[in-house]
Coordinates of C-alpha atoms and ligand atoms in Angstrom, one line a residue:
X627 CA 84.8 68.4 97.0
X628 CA 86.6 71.1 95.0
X629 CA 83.9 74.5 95.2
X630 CA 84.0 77.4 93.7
X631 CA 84.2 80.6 95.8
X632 CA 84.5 84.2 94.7
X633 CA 86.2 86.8 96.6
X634 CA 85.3 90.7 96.6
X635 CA 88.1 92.6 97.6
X636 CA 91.6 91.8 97.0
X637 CA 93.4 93.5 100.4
X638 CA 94.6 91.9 102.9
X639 CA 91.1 90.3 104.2
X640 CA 90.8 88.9 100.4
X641 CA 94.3 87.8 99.9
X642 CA 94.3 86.2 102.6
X643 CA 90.6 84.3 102.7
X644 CA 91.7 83.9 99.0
X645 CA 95.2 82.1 99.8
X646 CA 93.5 79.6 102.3
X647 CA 91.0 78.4 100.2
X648 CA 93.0 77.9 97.4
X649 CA 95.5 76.1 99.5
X650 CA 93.0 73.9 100.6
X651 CA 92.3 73.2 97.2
X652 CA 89.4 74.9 96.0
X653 CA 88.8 77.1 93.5
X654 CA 89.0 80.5 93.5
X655 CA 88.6 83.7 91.8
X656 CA 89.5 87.5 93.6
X657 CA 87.7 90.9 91.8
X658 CA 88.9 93.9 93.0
X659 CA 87.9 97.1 92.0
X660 CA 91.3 99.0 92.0
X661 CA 94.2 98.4 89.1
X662 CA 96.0 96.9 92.0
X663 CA 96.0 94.7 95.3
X664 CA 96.4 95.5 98.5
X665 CA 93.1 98.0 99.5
X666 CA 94.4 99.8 102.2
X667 CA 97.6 98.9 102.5
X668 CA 99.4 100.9 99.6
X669 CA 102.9 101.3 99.0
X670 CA 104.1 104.3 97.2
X671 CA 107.5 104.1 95.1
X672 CA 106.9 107.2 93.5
X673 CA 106.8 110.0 95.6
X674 CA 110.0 109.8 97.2
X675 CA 112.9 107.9 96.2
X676 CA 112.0 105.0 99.1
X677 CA 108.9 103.3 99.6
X678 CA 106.3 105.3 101.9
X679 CA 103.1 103.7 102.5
X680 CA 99.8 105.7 101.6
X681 CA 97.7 103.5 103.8
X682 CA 98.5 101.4 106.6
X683 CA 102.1 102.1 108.3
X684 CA 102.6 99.7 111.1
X685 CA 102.4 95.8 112.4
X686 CA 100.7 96.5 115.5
X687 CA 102.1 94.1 117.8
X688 CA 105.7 91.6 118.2
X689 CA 103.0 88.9 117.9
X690 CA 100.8 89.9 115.3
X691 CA 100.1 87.4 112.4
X692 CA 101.9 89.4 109.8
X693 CA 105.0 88.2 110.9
X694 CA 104.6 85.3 109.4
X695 CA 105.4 86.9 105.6
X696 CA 107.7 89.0 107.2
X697 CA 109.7 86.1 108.2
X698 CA 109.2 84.0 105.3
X699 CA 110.6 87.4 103.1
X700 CA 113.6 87.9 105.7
X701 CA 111.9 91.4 105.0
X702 CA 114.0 94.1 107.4
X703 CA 111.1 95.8 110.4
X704 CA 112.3 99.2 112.1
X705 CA 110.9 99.3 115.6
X706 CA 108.8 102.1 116.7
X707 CA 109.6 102.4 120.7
X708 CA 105.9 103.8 121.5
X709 CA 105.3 106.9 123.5
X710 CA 109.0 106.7 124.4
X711 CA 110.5 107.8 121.3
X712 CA 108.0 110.1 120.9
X713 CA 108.1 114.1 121.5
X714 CA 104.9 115.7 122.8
X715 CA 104.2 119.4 123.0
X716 CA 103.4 121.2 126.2
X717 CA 103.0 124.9 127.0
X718 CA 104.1 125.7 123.2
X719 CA 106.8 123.8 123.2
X720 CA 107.9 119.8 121.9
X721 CA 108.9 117.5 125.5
X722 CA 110.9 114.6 125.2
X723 CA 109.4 111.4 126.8
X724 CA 111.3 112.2 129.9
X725 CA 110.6 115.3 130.1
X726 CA 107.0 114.5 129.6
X727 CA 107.2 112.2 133.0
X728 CA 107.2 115.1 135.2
X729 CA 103.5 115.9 134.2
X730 CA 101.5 115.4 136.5
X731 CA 99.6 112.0 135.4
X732 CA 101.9 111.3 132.2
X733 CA 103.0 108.1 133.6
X734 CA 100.0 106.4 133.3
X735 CA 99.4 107.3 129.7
X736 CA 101.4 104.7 128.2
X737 CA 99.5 101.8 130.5
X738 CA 96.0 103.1 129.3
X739 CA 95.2 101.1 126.7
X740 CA 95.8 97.7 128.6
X741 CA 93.8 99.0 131.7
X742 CA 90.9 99.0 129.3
X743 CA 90.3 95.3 129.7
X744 CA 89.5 96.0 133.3
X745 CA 87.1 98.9 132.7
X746 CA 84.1 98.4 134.8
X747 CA 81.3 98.0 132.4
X748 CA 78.6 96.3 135.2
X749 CA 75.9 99.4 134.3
X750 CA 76.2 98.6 130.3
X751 CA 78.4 99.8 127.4
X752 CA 79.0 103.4 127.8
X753 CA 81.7 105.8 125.9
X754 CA 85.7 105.9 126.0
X755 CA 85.4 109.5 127.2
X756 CA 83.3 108.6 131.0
X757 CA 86.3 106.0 131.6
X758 CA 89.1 108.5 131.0
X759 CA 87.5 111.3 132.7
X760 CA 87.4 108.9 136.0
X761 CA 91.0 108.6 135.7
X762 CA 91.4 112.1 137.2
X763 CA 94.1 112.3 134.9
X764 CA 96.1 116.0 135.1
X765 CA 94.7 118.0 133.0
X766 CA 97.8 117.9 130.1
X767 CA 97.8 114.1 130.4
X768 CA 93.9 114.1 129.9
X769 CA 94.0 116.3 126.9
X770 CA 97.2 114.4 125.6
X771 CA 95.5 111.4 125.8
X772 CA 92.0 111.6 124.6
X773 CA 93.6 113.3 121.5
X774 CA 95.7 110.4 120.9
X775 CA 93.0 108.3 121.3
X776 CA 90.7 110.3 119.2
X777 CA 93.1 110.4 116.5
X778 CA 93.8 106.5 116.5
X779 CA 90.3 105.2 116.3
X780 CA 89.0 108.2 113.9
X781 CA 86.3 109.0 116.1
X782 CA 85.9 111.5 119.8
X783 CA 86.3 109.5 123.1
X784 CA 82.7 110.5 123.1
X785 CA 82.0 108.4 120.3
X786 CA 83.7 105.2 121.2
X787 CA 82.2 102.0 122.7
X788 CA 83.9 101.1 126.0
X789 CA 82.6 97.8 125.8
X790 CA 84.2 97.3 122.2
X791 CA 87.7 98.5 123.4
X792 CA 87.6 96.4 126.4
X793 CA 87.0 93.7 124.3
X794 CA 90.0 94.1 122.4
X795 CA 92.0 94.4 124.6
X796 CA 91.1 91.7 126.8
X797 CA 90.9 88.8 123.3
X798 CA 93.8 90.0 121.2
X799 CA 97.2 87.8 121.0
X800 CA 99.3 90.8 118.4
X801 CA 101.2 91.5 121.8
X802 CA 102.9 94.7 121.8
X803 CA 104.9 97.5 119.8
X804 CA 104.5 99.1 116.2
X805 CA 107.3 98.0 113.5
X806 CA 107.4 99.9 110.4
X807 CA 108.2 97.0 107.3
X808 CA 111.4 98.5 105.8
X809 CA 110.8 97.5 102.4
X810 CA 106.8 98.2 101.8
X811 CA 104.3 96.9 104.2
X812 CA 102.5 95.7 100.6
X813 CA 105.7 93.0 100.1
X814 CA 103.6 91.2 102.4
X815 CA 100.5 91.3 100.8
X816 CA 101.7 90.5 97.7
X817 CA 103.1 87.0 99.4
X818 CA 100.1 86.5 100.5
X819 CA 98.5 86.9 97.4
X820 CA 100.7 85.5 95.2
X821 CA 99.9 83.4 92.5
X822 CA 96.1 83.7 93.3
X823 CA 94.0 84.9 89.9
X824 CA 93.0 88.4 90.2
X825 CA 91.1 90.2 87.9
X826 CA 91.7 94.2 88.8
X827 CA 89.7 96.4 87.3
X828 CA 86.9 94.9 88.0
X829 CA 83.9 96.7 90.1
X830 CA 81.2 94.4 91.9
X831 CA 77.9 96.2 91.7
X832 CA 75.3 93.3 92.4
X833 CA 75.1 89.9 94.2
X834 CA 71.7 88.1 93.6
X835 CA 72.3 84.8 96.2
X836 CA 68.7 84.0 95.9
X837 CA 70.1 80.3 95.5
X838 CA 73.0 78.4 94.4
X839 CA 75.0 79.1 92.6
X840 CA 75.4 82.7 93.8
X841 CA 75.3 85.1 90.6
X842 CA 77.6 88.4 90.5
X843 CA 77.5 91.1 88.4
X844 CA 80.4 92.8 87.9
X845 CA 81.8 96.3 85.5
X846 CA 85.0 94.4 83.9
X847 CA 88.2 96.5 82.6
X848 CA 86.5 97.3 79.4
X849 CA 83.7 98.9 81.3
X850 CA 81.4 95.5 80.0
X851 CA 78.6 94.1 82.5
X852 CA 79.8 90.5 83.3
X853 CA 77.7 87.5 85.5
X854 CA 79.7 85.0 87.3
X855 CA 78.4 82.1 89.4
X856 CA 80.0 80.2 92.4
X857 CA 79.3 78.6 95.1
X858 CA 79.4 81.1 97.3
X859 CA 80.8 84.6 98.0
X860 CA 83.4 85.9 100.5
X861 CA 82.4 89.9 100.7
X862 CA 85.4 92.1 102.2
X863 CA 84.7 94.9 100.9
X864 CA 85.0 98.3 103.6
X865 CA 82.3 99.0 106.0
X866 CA 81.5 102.4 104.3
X867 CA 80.4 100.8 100.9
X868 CA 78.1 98.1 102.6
X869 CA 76.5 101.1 104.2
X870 CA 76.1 103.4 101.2
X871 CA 75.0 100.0 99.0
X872 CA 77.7 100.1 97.1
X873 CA 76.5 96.6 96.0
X874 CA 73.4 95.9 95.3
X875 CA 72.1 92.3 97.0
X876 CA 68.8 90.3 95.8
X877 CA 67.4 89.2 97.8
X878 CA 68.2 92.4 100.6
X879 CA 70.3 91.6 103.2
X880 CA 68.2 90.6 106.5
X881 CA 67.6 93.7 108.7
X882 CA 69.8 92.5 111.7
X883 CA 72.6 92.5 109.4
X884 CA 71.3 96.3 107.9
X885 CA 71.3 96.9 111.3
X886 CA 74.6 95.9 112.3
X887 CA 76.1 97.6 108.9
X888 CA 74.4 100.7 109.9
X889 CA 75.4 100.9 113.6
X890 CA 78.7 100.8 113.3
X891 CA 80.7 103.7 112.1
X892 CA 83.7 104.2 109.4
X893 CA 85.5 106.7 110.9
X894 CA 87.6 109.8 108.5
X895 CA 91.4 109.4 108.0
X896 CA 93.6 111.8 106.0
X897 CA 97.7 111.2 105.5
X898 CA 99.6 114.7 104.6
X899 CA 103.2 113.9 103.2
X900 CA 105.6 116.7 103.5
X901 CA 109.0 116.5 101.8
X902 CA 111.8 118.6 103.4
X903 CA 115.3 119.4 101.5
X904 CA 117.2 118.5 105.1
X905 CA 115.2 117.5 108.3
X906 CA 115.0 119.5 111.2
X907 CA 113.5 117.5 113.8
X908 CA 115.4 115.3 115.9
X909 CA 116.4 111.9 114.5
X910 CA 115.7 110.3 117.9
X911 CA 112.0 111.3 117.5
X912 CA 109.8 109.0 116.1
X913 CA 106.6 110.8 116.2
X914 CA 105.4 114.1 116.7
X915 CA 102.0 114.8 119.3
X916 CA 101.0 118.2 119.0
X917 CA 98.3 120.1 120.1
X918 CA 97.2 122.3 116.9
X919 CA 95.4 121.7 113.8
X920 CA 97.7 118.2 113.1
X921 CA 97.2 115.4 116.3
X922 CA 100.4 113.4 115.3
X923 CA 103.2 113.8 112.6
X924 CA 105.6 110.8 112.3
X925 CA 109.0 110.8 110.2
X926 CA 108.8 107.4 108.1
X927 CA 112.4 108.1 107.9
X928 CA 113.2 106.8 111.5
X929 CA 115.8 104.8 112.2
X930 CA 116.3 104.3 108.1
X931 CA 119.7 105.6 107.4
X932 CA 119.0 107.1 103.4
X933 CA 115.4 107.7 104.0
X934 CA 114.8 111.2 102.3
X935 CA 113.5 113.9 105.5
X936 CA 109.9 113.4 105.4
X937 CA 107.2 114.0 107.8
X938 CA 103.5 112.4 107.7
X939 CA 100.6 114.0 109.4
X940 CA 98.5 110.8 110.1
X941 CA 95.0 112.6 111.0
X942 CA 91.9 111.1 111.7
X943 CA 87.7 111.9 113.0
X944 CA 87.4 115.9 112.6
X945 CA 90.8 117.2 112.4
X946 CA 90.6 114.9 109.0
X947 CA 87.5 116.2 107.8
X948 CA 88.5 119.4 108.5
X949 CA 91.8 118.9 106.4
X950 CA 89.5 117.4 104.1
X951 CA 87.0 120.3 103.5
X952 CA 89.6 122.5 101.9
X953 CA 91.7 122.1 98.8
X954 CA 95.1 120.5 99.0
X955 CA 97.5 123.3 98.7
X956 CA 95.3 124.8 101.5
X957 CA 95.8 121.4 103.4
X958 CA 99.4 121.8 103.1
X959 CA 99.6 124.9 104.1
X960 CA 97.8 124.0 107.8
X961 CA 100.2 121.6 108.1
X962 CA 103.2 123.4 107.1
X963 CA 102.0 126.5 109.9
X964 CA 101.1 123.6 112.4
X965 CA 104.9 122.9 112.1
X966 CA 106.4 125.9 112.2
X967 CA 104.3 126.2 115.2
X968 CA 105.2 123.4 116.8
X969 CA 108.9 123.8 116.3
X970 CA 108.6 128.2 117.1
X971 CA 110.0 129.0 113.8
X972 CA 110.0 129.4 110.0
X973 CA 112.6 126.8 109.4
X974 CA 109.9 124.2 108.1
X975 CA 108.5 126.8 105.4
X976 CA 112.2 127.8 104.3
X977 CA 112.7 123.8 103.5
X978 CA 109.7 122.7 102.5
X979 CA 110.4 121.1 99.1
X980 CA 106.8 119.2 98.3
X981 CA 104.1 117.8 99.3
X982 CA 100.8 115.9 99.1
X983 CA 97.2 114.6 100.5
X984 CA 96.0 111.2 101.1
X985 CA 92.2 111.2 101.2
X986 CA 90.8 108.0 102.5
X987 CA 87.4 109.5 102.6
X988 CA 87.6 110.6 99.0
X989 CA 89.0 107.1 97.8
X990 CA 85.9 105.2 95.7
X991 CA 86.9 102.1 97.1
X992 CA 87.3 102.8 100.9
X993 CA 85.2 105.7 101.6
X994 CA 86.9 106.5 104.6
X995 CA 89.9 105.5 107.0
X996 CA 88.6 102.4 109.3
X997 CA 85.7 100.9 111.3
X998 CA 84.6 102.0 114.9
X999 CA 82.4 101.2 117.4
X1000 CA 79.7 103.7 119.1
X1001 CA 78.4 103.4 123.2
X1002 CA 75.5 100.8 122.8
X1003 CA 76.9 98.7 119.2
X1004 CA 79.2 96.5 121.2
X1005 CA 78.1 93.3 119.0
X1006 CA 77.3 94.6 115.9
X1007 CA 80.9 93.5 114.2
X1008 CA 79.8 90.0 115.2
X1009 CA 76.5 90.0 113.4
X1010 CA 78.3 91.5 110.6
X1011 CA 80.4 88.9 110.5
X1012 CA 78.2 86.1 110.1
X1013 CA 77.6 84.1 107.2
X1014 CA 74.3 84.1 105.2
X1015 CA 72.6 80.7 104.0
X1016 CA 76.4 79.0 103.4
X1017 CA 76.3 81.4 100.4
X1018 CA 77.6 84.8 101.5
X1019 CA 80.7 84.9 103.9
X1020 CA 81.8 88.3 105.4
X1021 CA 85.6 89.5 106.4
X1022 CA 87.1 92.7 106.5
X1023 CA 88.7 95.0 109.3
X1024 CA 85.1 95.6 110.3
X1025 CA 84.3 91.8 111.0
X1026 CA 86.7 91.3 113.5
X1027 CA 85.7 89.8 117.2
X1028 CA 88.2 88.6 118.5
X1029 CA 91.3 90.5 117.5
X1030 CA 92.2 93.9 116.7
X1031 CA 89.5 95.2 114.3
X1032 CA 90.9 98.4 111.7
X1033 CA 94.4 96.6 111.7
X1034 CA 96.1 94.8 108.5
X1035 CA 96.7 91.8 111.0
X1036 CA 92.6 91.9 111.8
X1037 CA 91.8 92.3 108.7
X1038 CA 93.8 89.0 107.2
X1039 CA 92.1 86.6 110.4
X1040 CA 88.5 87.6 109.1
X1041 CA 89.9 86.5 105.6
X1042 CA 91.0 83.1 107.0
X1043 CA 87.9 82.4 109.4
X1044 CA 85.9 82.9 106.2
X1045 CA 87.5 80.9 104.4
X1046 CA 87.8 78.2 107.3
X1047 CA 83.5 79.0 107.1
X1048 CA 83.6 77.6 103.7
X1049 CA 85.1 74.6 104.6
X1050 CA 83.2 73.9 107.7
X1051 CA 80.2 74.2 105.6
X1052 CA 81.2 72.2 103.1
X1053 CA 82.4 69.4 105.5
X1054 CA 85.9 70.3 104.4
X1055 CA 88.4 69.6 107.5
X1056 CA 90.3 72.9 108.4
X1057 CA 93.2 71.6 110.2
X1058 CA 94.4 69.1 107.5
X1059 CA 93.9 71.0 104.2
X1060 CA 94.9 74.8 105.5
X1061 CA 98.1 75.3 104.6
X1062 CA 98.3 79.0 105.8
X1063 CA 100.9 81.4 104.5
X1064 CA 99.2 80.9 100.6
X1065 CA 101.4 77.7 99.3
X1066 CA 98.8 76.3 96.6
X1067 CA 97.6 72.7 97.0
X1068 CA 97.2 72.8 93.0
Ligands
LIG1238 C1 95.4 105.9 106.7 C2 95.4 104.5 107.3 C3 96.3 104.1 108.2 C4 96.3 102.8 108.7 N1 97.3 102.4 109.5 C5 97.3 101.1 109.9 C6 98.5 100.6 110.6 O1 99.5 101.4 110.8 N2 98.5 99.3 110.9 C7 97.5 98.5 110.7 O2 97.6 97.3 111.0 N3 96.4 98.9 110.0 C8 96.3 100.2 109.6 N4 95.2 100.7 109.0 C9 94.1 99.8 108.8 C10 94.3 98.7 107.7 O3 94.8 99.3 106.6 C11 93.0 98.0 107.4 O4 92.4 97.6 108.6 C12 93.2 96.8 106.4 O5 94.1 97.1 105.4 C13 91.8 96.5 105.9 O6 91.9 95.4 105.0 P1 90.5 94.9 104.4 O7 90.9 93.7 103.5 O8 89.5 94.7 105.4 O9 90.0 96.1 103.5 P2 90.6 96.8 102.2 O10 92.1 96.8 102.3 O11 89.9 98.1 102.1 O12 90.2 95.8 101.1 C14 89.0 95.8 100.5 C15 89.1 95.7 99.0 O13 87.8 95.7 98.3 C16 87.9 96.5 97.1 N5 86.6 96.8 96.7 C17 85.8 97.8 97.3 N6 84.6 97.8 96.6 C18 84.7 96.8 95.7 C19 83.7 96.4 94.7 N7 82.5 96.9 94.5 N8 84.2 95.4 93.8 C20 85.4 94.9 93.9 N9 86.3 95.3 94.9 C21 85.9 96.2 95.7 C22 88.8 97.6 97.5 O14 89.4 98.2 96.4 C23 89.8 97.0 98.4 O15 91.0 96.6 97.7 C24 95.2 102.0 108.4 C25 94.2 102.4 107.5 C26 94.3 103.6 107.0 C27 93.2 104.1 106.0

């Protein structure tokens, strides 16, 4: 039976529930809010002459789903050896990786993040930070690490739910490795996407799902007040608007799902671009760890013979809201000291050309970087998750249990359980009408 199913959101959790229903031949409509798709996954052409990605950067894994588009678009990936090609910064000055190995404790830095999945969790959840500090680690590989770790899930060690890492890392299949996506991670979403009817523009501010058919009201491009009807509703819109009630729902939402919206966290991330009229860092170095004001500076330019010399501060929990809290020129200008710290010298200043901030946490639409877990929430991304009276579905990097939540990869699985949710529910068979990758059934 051919239903009738709108989507809020149209990133890669949208696209991608989107693309499988309509492939499975239903009908389907996408509103996003922005004049574009994608969410957070945003390709720039315009800054630089090459395409540098506002948002998300890497495919997490050799394995993770998003190969598929990459495959099916012959679409060059650059390799990002991790920790190896990286350069970390120790008693004021920047270490190679093998330099770094004669730390005491450095070499079990890079095996961290799988030991999680053995983490001993038989007295309850507790926080990231208890784990590492029972490590023993050296005290430069202890620091090293819980910054790294503190910048990549936006959030203190403190903050972080042991239970919730271990889980991921004992469910997810992305395997291993970050590849940067030479031509614009958002060529893949816009496969994904393609063909499906999008109106942009167009800002979801209520869902009354009372009964069927689900009513949404919605500010179209012209700033009118439209209703639409379906069937039902696929909601992937981020974390931090669910919890600020960015859309209102009649009736509420049940309080286990408040709950679960509430308890889990959206952590801050900030991106600082800094244009350079020749680089000065070593072309062999993929990624910067430092130990000042800026946790991590990466050079999209790596291994990307043209690629103008740029270097991105990726920063996320305080250090972003920090970089946040004070105007952009003054941003810039803690990043461009943090370099000239980092490398002992001026020559960063003298070739600065231009630069610019990325504020997640100032973006309408986002609100903030990604979703994490606090000690004691371990569950609350499934509740999330869960449909509501075969008339609301849920997807989003937030909704993912049994992957790798605040990841494009993540992100695009919730999209396609949703949309395999509306089937089930509809006594549609999965296996035989999903025809994943987005080709229409039309
Ligand atoms: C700075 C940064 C770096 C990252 N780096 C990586 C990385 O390297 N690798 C990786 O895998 N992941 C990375 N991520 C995470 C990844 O980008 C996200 O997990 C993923 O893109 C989320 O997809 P989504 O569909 O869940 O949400 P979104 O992409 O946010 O999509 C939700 C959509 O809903 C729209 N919307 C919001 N409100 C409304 C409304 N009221 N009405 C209509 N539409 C609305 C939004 O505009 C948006 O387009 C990064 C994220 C950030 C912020």
């Amino acid at each position: 039976m051919k239903r009738n199913t709108i989507v809020i959101g149209a990133g890669a959790a949208g696209l991608a529930a989107g693309s499988a229903l309509r492939a499975a031949g239903q009908h389907v409509t996408l509103l996003e809010a922005r004049n574009r798709v994608g969410g957070r996954v945003w390709t720039d052409r315009s800054f630089v002459e090459q395409p540098i990605e506002n948002g998300a950067e890497f495919i997490h894994g050799d394995r993770a789903m998003t190969w598929r588009w990459v495959q099916g678009l012959s679409a060059g990936t650059v390799p990002i050896p991790k920790y190896t090609s990286y350069a970390y910064e120790h008693q004021g000055q920047l270490h190679s990786y093998q330099q770094a190995l004669q730390w005491a404790g450095f070499q079990q830095v890079p095996c961290l993040e799988d030991q999680i999945a053995q983490a001993d969790l038989g007295a309850g959840d507790r926080c990231l930070s208890d784990w590492l500090a029972e490590l023993n680690l050296a005290p430069p590989a202890q620091h090293l690490v819980g910054r790294l770790f503190a910048n990549s899930h936006l959030t203190e060690p403190a903050n972080l739910s042991l239970a919730d890492l271990a889980h991921e890392a004992k469910v997810h299949q992305a395997g291993h490795g970050n590849f940067r996506v030479a031509g614009g991670y958002d060529r893949l979403l816009a496969a994904l996407g393609a063909g499906l009817p999008i109106q942009l523009n167009t800002a979801v501010q209520a869902i009354d799902w009372q009964q069927a058919p689900v009513k949404v009201v919605a500010v179209n491009p012209q700033g009118q007040t439209i209703e639409l009807t379906a069937d039902q509703v696929v909601i992937t819109v981020p974390l931090s608007l669910l919890q600020q009630q960015a859309i209102a729902f009649t009736p509420a939402l049940p309080q286990s799902k408040i709950q679960a919206i509430q308890s889990l966290r959206m952590g801050a991330a900030v991106k600082l671009q800094l244009v350079f009229s020749q680089p000065f860092w070593q072309p062999e170095v993929s990624l910067l760890v430092g130990l000042g004001a800026i946790p991590v500076w990466w050079a999209p330019g790596y291994q990307r013979p043209g690629f103008p010399p740029v270097l991105t501060a990726f920063v996320g929990g305080q250090s972003a809201l920090a970089l946040n809290a004070v105007s952009e020129a003054e941003a810039l200008e803690i990043g461009l000291n943090d370099l000239c710290r980092l490398f002992g010298n001026h020559v960063p200043r003298q070739l600065f050309d231009k630069g610019r901030r990325i504020s997640w946490l100032d973006d309408p639409w986002a609100r903030g970087g990604y979703s994490f877990v606090t000690p004691g929430a371990f569950g609350a991304r499934h509740v999330l998750a869960q449909p509501l009276a075969n008339r609301l579905f849920f997807a989003g990097e937030a909704t993912v249990t049994d992957s790798n939540p605040a990841t494009v990869h993540g992100a695009i699985e919730t999209g396609q359980r949703a949309a395999r949710e509306i089937l089930q529910s509809s006594g549609e068979l999965w296996e035989r009408q999903i025809r994943i990758g987005g080709d229409s059934a039309d």
